[in-house]
Coordinates of C-alpha atoms and ligand atoms in Angstrom, one line a residue:
X21 CA -114.6 -136.6 -56.1
X22 CA -112.3 -134.5 -58.2
X23 CA -115.1 -132.7 -60.0
X24 CA -116.2 -131.4 -56.7
X25 CA -113.0 -129.5 -56.0
X26 CA -114.0 -127.1 -58.8
X27 CA -117.1 -126.5 -56.9
X28 CA -115.6 -125.3 -53.7
X29 CA -115.7 -121.8 -54.9
X30 CA -119.4 -122.1 -55.5
X31 CA -119.9 -122.1 -51.8
X32 CA -117.7 -119.3 -50.7
X33 CA -118.7 -116.9 -47.9
X34 CA -120.1 -114.5 -50.4
X35 CA -122.8 -115.3 -53.0
X36 CA -121.6 -116.9 -56.2
X37 CA -123.2 -114.1 -58.2
X38 CA -122.4 -110.6 -57.1
X39 CA -125.5 -109.2 -58.8
X40 CA -128.7 -111.1 -58.3
X41 CA -130.1 -113.2 -61.2
X42 CA -133.9 -112.7 -61.3
X43 CA -136.7 -114.7 -62.8
X44 CA -138.6 -112.4 -65.2
X45 CA -135.9 -109.8 -65.7
X46 CA -137.3 -107.7 -68.6
X47 CA -136.3 -108.2 -72.2
X48 CA -135.5 -104.7 -73.7
X49 CA -135.0 -104.2 -77.4
X50 CA -132.9 -101.5 -79.0
X51 CA -132.8 -98.5 -76.7
X52 CA -132.1 -96.0 -79.5
X53 CA -135.2 -97.1 -81.3
X54 CA -137.2 -96.7 -78.1
X55 CA -135.9 -93.3 -77.3
X56 CA -136.5 -92.1 -80.9
X57 CA -140.1 -93.2 -80.7
X58 CA -140.5 -91.5 -77.3
X59 CA -139.0 -88.3 -78.7
X60 CA -141.5 -88.4 -81.6
X61 CA -144.5 -89.0 -79.4
X62 CA -143.5 -86.1 -77.2
X63 CA -143.2 -83.9 -80.2
X64 CA -146.6 -85.0 -81.4
X65 CA -148.2 -84.5 -78.0
X66 CA -150.4 -87.6 -78.7
X67 CA -149.7 -89.5 -75.5
X68 CA -152.8 -91.8 -75.3
X69 CA -156.3 -92.3 -76.7
X70 CA -155.7 -94.7 -79.5
X71 CA -152.6 -93.0 -80.9
X72 CA -150.6 -94.0 -83.9
X73 CA -148.2 -96.2 -81.9
X74 CA -151.0 -98.1 -80.2
X75 CA -152.6 -98.7 -83.6
X76 CA -149.3 -99.9 -85.1
X77 CA -148.7 -102.1 -82.1
X78 CA -152.2 -103.7 -82.4
X79 CA -151.6 -104.3 -86.1
X80 CA -148.3 -106.1 -85.4
X81 CA -149.7 -108.2 -82.6
X82 CA -152.7 -109.2 -84.7
X83 CA -150.4 -110.1 -87.6
X84 CA -148.0 -112.2 -85.4
X85 CA -150.9 -114.0 -83.7
X86 CA -152.5 -114.4 -87.1
X87 CA -155.8 -113.1 -85.7
X88 CA -158.3 -110.6 -87.0
X89 CA -158.6 -108.2 -84.1
X90 CA -156.2 -107.0 -81.4
X91 CA -157.4 -104.5 -78.7
X92 CA -154.4 -103.3 -76.7
X93 CA -154.9 -102.4 -73.1
X94 CA -153.2 -101.0 -70.0
X95 CA -152.5 -104.5 -68.6
X96 CA -153.4 -108.1 -68.9
X97 CA -155.7 -108.2 -65.8
X98 CA -158.0 -105.4 -67.1
X99 CA -157.9 -107.1 -70.5
X100 CA -159.1 -110.3 -68.8
X101 CA -161.8 -108.5 -66.9
X102 CA -163.1 -106.8 -70.0
X103 CA -163.0 -110.0 -72.1
X104 CA -164.9 -111.9 -69.4
X105 CA -167.5 -109.2 -69.2
X106 CA -167.8 -108.8 -72.9
X107 CA -168.5 -112.5 -73.5
X108 CA -171.1 -112.4 -70.7
X109 CA -169.5 -114.5 -68.0
X110 CA -171.5 -114.6 -64.8
X111 CA -172.3 -116.9 -61.9
X112 CA -169.6 -119.5 -61.8
X113 CA -166.6 -120.0 -64.1
X114 CA -164.3 -123.0 -64.1
X115 CA -160.6 -122.1 -63.9
X116 CA -157.4 -123.8 -62.9
X117 CA -156.0 -122.8 -59.5
X118 CA -152.4 -123.3 -60.7
X119 CA -152.1 -119.9 -62.4
X120 CA -151.3 -116.4 -61.5
X121 CA -153.8 -114.9 -59.1
X122 CA -155.1 -112.4 -61.7
X123 CA -156.9 -115.2 -63.5
X124 CA -159.1 -115.8 -60.5
X125 CA -159.2 -112.1 -59.3
X126 CA -160.4 -110.9 -62.7
X127 CA -163.5 -113.0 -62.1
X128 CA -164.1 -112.4 -58.4
X129 CA -163.6 -108.6 -59.0
X130 CA -166.8 -108.8 -61.0
X131 CA -168.5 -111.0 -58.5
X132 CA -168.2 -114.1 -60.6
X133 CA -167.2 -117.1 -58.6
X134 CA -164.0 -118.9 -59.8
X135 CA -164.5 -122.7 -59.4
X136 CA -161.1 -124.2 -59.2
X137 CA -160.4 -127.3 -61.3
X138 CA -157.4 -129.5 -60.8
X139 CA -154.6 -129.8 -63.3
X140 CA -153.0 -132.5 -65.3
X141 CA -149.7 -133.2 -63.6
X142 CA -148.0 -133.8 -67.0
X143 CA -148.9 -130.6 -68.6
X144 CA -149.7 -128.4 -65.6
X145 CA -152.8 -127.3 -67.4
X146 CA -156.5 -127.5 -66.4
X147 CA -157.5 -131.1 -66.7
X148 CA -160.4 -131.4 -69.2
X149 CA -161.4 -134.8 -67.7
X150 CA -162.3 -133.0 -64.5
X151 CA -164.0 -130.0 -66.0
X152 CA -167.4 -131.6 -66.7
X153 CA -167.8 -132.8 -63.2
X154 CA -167.6 -129.2 -62.0
X155 CA -170.3 -127.8 -64.2
X156 CA -173.5 -126.7 -62.3
X157 CA -176.6 -124.8 -63.4
X158 CA -174.7 -121.5 -62.5
X159 CA -171.7 -122.3 -64.7
X160 CA -171.3 -119.8 -67.6
X161 CA -167.9 -120.5 -68.9
X162 CA -164.4 -122.0 -68.7
X163 CA -161.0 -120.3 -68.7
X164 CA -158.1 -122.2 -70.0
X165 CA -154.6 -120.9 -69.1
X166 CA -151.7 -121.6 -71.5
X167 CA -149.3 -121.9 -68.7
X168 CA -145.6 -121.5 -69.5
X169 CA -146.4 -120.7 -73.1
X170 CA -147.5 -124.3 -73.8
X171 CA -151.1 -124.4 -75.0
X172 CA -153.6 -126.1 -72.7
X173 CA -155.9 -128.8 -74.2
X174 CA -157.8 -126.4 -76.5
X175 CA -159.5 -129.2 -78.4
X176 CA -161.0 -131.0 -75.4
X177 CA -162.1 -127.7 -73.7
X178 CA -163.7 -126.5 -76.9
X179 CA -165.7 -129.7 -77.1
X180 CA -166.9 -129.4 -73.5
X181 CA -167.8 -125.8 -73.9
X182 CA -169.9 -126.5 -77.1
X183 CA -171.6 -129.5 -75.5
X184 CA -172.7 -127.5 -72.4
X185 CA -173.2 -124.1 -74.1
X186 CA -170.4 -122.5 -72.1
X187 CA -168.3 -119.5 -73.1
X188 CA -164.6 -120.4 -73.4
X189 CA -161.8 -117.9 -73.2
X190 CA -158.1 -118.3 -72.7
X191 CA -155.6 -116.6 -70.5
X192 CA -152.7 -116.5 -72.9
X193 CA -150.6 -114.2 -70.7
X194 CA -147.6 -116.5 -71.1
X195 CA -148.2 -117.5 -74.7
X196 CA -147.5 -114.6 -77.0
X197 CA -145.7 -116.0 -80.0
X198 CA -146.7 -119.6 -79.3
X199 CA -148.7 -122.1 -81.4
X200 CA -151.1 -124.9 -80.8
X201 CA -151.3 -127.7 -83.4
X202 CA -149.5 -125.3 -85.8
X203 CA -152.0 -122.5 -85.4
X204 CA -151.0 -119.4 -83.5
X205 CA -152.4 -118.9 -80.0
X206 CA -154.9 -116.0 -80.2
X207 CA -157.3 -117.9 -82.4
X208 CA -159.0 -120.1 -79.9
X209 CA -162.2 -119.7 -77.8
X210 CA -164.2 -116.5 -77.9
X211 CA -161.2 -114.5 -77.2
X212 CA -157.7 -114.8 -75.8
X213 CA -155.8 -112.4 -73.6
X214 CA -152.1 -111.6 -73.7
X215 CA -150.1 -109.8 -71.0
X216 CA -147.2 -107.5 -71.9
X217 CA -146.2 -106.9 -68.3
X218 CA -142.5 -106.2 -67.8
X219 CA -141.8 -109.8 -66.7
X220 CA -143.4 -111.3 -69.8
X221 CA -141.7 -112.4 -73.0
X222 CA -142.7 -109.2 -74.8
X223 CA -143.3 -106.2 -72.6
X224 CA -144.8 -102.7 -72.8
X225 CA -143.8 -101.9 -69.2
X226 CA -147.4 -102.6 -68.3
X227 CA -149.8 -103.8 -70.9
X228 CA -152.1 -106.4 -72.3
X229 CA -154.4 -107.2 -75.2
X230 CA -157.5 -109.1 -76.1
X231 CA -157.4 -110.8 -79.4
X232 CA -160.4 -112.4 -81.2
X233 CA -161.7 -113.3 -84.6
X234 CA -165.2 -112.2 -83.7
X235 CA -166.0 -108.8 -85.3
X236 CA -168.9 -107.9 -82.9
X237 CA -167.1 -108.9 -79.8
X238 CA -164.0 -106.9 -80.9
X239 CA -166.3 -103.8 -81.4
X240 CA -167.8 -104.3 -78.0
X241 CA -164.4 -104.7 -76.3
X242 CA -163.1 -101.6 -78.0
X243 CA -166.0 -99.6 -76.6
X244 CA -165.6 -101.1 -73.2
X245 CA -161.9 -100.2 -72.8
X246 CA -162.7 -96.6 -73.6
X247 CA -165.7 -95.8 -71.3
X248 CA -168.1 -96.8 -74.1
X249 CA -167.3 -93.8 -76.2
X250 CA -168.4 -94.2 -79.8
X251 CA -167.4 -90.6 -80.7
X252 CA -167.2 -87.2 -79.0
X253 CA -169.9 -86.9 -76.4
X254 CA -171.4 -90.2 -77.5
X255 CA -171.3 -93.0 -74.9
X256 CA -173.2 -96.1 -76.1
X257 CA -172.0 -98.8 -73.7
X258 CA -170.8 -99.2 -70.1
X259 CA -167.1 -99.1 -70.0
X260 CA -163.9 -98.5 -68.1
X261 CA -160.5 -97.1 -68.8
X262 CA -158.4 -100.0 -70.2
X263 CA -156.5 -98.0 -72.7
X264 CA -152.8 -98.6 -73.6
X265 CA -150.7 -95.4 -73.6
X266 CA -148.4 -94.4 -76.5
X267 CA -145.2 -94.8 -74.5
X268 CA -146.3 -98.4 -73.7
X269 CA -146.8 -99.1 -77.3
X270 CA -143.4 -97.5 -78.1
X271 CA -141.8 -100.1 -75.8
X272 CA -143.9 -102.9 -77.4
X273 CA -143.0 -101.9 -80.9
X274 CA -139.3 -101.8 -80.0
X275 CA -139.6 -105.2 -78.3
X276 CA -141.3 -106.6 -81.4
X277 CA -138.3 -105.6 -83.5
X278 CA -136.1 -107.8 -81.3
X279 CA -138.6 -110.6 -80.9
X280 CA -136.6 -113.2 -82.8
X281 CA -133.5 -112.4 -80.8
X282 CA -135.5 -112.9 -77.5
X283 CA -136.7 -116.3 -78.7
X284 CA -133.2 -117.3 -79.9
X285 CA -131.7 -116.3 -76.5
X286 CA -134.4 -118.0 -74.5
X287 CA -134.1 -121.2 -76.6
X288 CA -130.3 -121.2 -76.2
X289 CA -130.7 -120.8 -72.4
X290 CA -133.3 -123.6 -72.3
X291 CA -130.9 -125.9 -74.1
X292 CA -128.1 -125.0 -71.7
X293 CA -130.3 -125.8 -68.8
X294 CA -131.4 -129.0 -70.4
X295 CA -127.8 -130.2 -70.8
X296 CA -126.7 -128.9 -67.5
X297 CA -129.5 -130.7 -65.6
X298 CA -129.6 -133.9 -67.8
X299 CA -130.0 -137.2 -65.9
X300 CA -130.2 -135.5 -62.5
X301 CA -132.5 -137.9 -60.5
X302 CA -135.5 -136.1 -58.9
X303 CA -135.1 -133.0 -61.0
X304 CA -137.1 -132.6 -64.2
X305 CA -137.1 -129.7 -66.6
X306 CA -140.4 -128.8 -68.3
X307 CA -139.9 -129.5 -72.0
X308 CA -141.3 -127.4 -74.9
X309 CA -142.9 -129.1 -77.9
X310 CA -140.5 -129.0 -80.8
X311 CA -143.3 -129.2 -83.3
X312 CA -144.8 -125.9 -82.0
X313 CA -143.7 -122.3 -82.0
X314 CA -142.7 -121.2 -78.6
X315 CA -141.2 -118.2 -76.7
X316 CA -139.2 -120.4 -74.3
X317 CA -139.7 -117.7 -71.6
X318 CA -140.0 -120.0 -68.6
X319 CA -137.5 -122.5 -67.2
X320 CA -139.6 -124.7 -65.0
X321 CA -138.2 -127.4 -62.7
X322 CA -140.0 -130.0 -60.8
X323 CA -138.3 -131.3 -57.7
X324 CA -139.2 -134.8 -56.5
X325 CA -138.4 -134.6 -52.9
X326 CA -138.7 -138.4 -52.5
X327 CA -135.6 -138.7 -54.7
X328 CA -133.5 -135.5 -54.1
X329 CA -131.5 -135.0 -50.9
X330 CA -133.0 -131.5 -50.5
X331 CA -136.6 -130.3 -50.3
X332 CA -137.7 -127.9 -53.0
X333 CA -137.8 -125.1 -50.4
X334 CA -134.3 -125.9 -49.1
X335 CA -133.0 -125.7 -52.7
X336 CA -134.7 -122.3 -53.1
X337 CA -133.0 -121.0 -49.9
X338 CA -129.6 -122.2 -51.0
X339 CA -130.0 -120.7 -54.5
X340 CA -131.1 -117.4 -53.0
X341 CA -128.0 -117.4 -50.8
X342 CA -126.0 -117.5 -54.0
X343 CA -128.0 -114.7 -55.5
X344 CA -129.9 -117.0 -57.8
X345 CA -133.4 -115.6 -57.2
X346 CA -135.4 -118.6 -58.1
X347 CA -139.2 -118.4 -57.6
X348 CA -142.0 -120.9 -56.6
X349 CA -144.6 -120.0 -59.2
X350 CA -147.7 -120.4 -58.5
X351 CA -147.2 -121.3 -54.9
X352 CA -149.4 -122.0 -52.9
X353 CA -152.1 -122.0 -55.6
X354 CA -155.0 -119.4 -56.0
X355 CA -157.3 -121.5 -53.8
X356 CA -154.9 -121.0 -50.8
X357 CA -154.9 -117.2 -51.2
X358 CA -157.5 -114.7 -50.1
X359 CA -160.4 -114.3 -50.5
X360 CA -160.7 -117.9 -51.9
X361 CA -159.2 -119.7 -48.9
X362 CA -161.7 -118.0 -46.6
X363 CA -164.7 -118.6 -49.0
X364 CA -163.8 -122.2 -49.7
X365 CA -161.4 -123.5 -47.0
X366 CA -161.6 -127.1 -48.2
X367 CA -161.0 -126.6 -51.9
X368 CA -157.6 -128.2 -51.6
X369 CA -159.2 -131.6 -51.1
X370 CA -160.5 -131.4 -54.7
X371 CA -157.1 -130.3 -56.0
X372 CA -154.6 -133.0 -55.2
X373 CA -152.5 -132.4 -58.3
X374 CA -152.4 -128.7 -57.9
X375 CA -151.3 -129.0 -54.3
X376 CA -148.6 -131.5 -55.3
X377 CA -147.3 -129.3 -58.1
X378 CA -147.3 -126.2 -56.0
X379 CA -144.8 -128.1 -53.7
X380 CA -142.6 -129.2 -56.6
X381 CA -142.2 -126.3 -59.0
X382 CA -139.4 -123.9 -59.2
X383 CA -138.5 -121.3 -61.8
X384 CA -135.0 -120.4 -62.9
X385 CA -133.6 -117.2 -64.3
X386 CA -133.5 -116.8 -68.1
X387 CA -134.0 -114.1 -70.7
X388 CA -131.6 -111.8 -72.4
X389 CA -129.8 -110.8 -69.2
X390 CA -128.7 -114.4 -68.4
X391 CA -125.7 -115.9 -70.1
X392 CA -124.6 -119.5 -70.8
X393 CA -121.8 -119.4 -68.2
X394 CA -124.2 -118.3 -65.5
X395 CA -126.5 -121.1 -66.4
X396 CA -123.7 -123.7 -66.3
X397 CA -122.9 -122.5 -62.8
X398 CA -126.5 -122.6 -61.7
X399 CA -126.8 -126.1 -62.9
X400 CA -123.6 -127.1 -61.2
X401 CA -124.9 -125.8 -57.9
X402 CA -128.2 -127.5 -58.3
X403 CA -126.5 -130.8 -59.1
X404 CA -124.3 -130.6 -56.1
X405 CA -127.0 -129.7 -53.7
X406 CA -129.5 -132.2 -55.0
X407 CA -127.1 -135.1 -55.0
X408 CA -125.3 -134.3 -51.7
X409 CA -127.9 -132.7 -49.5
X410 CA -128.3 -129.3 -47.8
X411 CA -125.3 -129.8 -45.5
X412 CA -123.0 -129.7 -48.5
X413 CA -122.2 -126.1 -47.9
X414 CA -121.1 -126.6 -44.4
X415 CA -119.1 -129.7 -45.3
X416 CA -117.2 -127.8 -48.1
X417 CA -116.5 -124.6 -46.2
Ligands
LIG20 C1 -149.1 -111.9 -65.8 C2 -150.3 -112.7 -65.8 C3 -151.6 -112.1 -65.8 C4 -151.8 -110.7 -65.6 O1 -151.2 -109.8 -66.5 P1 -150.9 -108.3 -66.0 O2 -150.5 -107.7 -67.3 O3 -149.7 -108.4 -65.1 O4 -152.0 -107.7 -65.4 C5 -152.7 -113.0 -65.9 N1 -152.6 -114.3 -66.0 C6 -151.4 -114.9 -66.0 C7 -151.3 -116.4 -66.1 C8 -150.2 -114.1 -65.9 O5 -149.0 -114.7 -65.8

């Protein structure tokens, strides 16, 4: 019991952490470099419209993802919408429900019906074994999501797409800097989409990009993100405004300079969580494949309530009380959000693994603002609560 004496302080009347620890706190590179770039761009008065910083950012992203074309955009959702439209998705598209809502909304926004497919509980990814059963005469494509930066089953999805003449694109919002079978993510399907939102591994405040190796598709997407302009007064395609601004690219370029540091810190944090939560019954930490490149941006726990003395949601509450602002991604699943839950109220029956996962998953704070000591304390608290139950706090006080 001695070990627990140390932990008395953990459950004082005030939160363990005086400043909240957030999931998805932005990684920011060298401030001086950023401010210098902003000064230059103000001097140049080139604030947007394919400026030099956006061009430089696109070149770097393409090089890092080892892909031919990168078209930077104002955010990942618009990038998804444009990619979907450019490859000709229509009717129905098969997507996982266990993803950020934007994957589904980007389809529905264009009156394409997302058909939710269940996930593999091991990987959290769309389960290729279930995809074929969901294909109908209206199906035009499949969207795989590389959740948590681990690649989904690209090989199996590619085979299914080829066999049924379906378009395949990937939501790679989590997966910048990650690889699949040794090849960088960005090279698969017709196109892949990154997000550079503030909470993502690399950020441009708000931003995203479509990457592809297809020259014609790249040309089309470039037109579509700029109203279809081919030159002054010359509109040759329908389009929208998906442009990335120069200040966003300035942030992105600055982040890129610190990318290796972001990875190193994330990896260090991941290892600290691994050792801090090792052999804790009912709690498993999602592992990253050591044979692949990764960004280690997400610390994902699964809580097995049949083993732990707390429910996942009780644990969330207790951690919040200590200012550890853990999050239940992607609870409750897209299919349980509007408009999908009204359109298809019984979809959950087809998604048992998604429903189960949405009840189990919990994300913990990481990134460059979280230190090893903080992680050790977080792990101590989790261990105590999971092993002793939710009343532990009252008992100790
Ligand atoms: C963040 C995210 C998006 C949307 O990207 P934004 O840049 O925020 O528009 C799409 N899909 C997934 C899986 C995401 O996590």
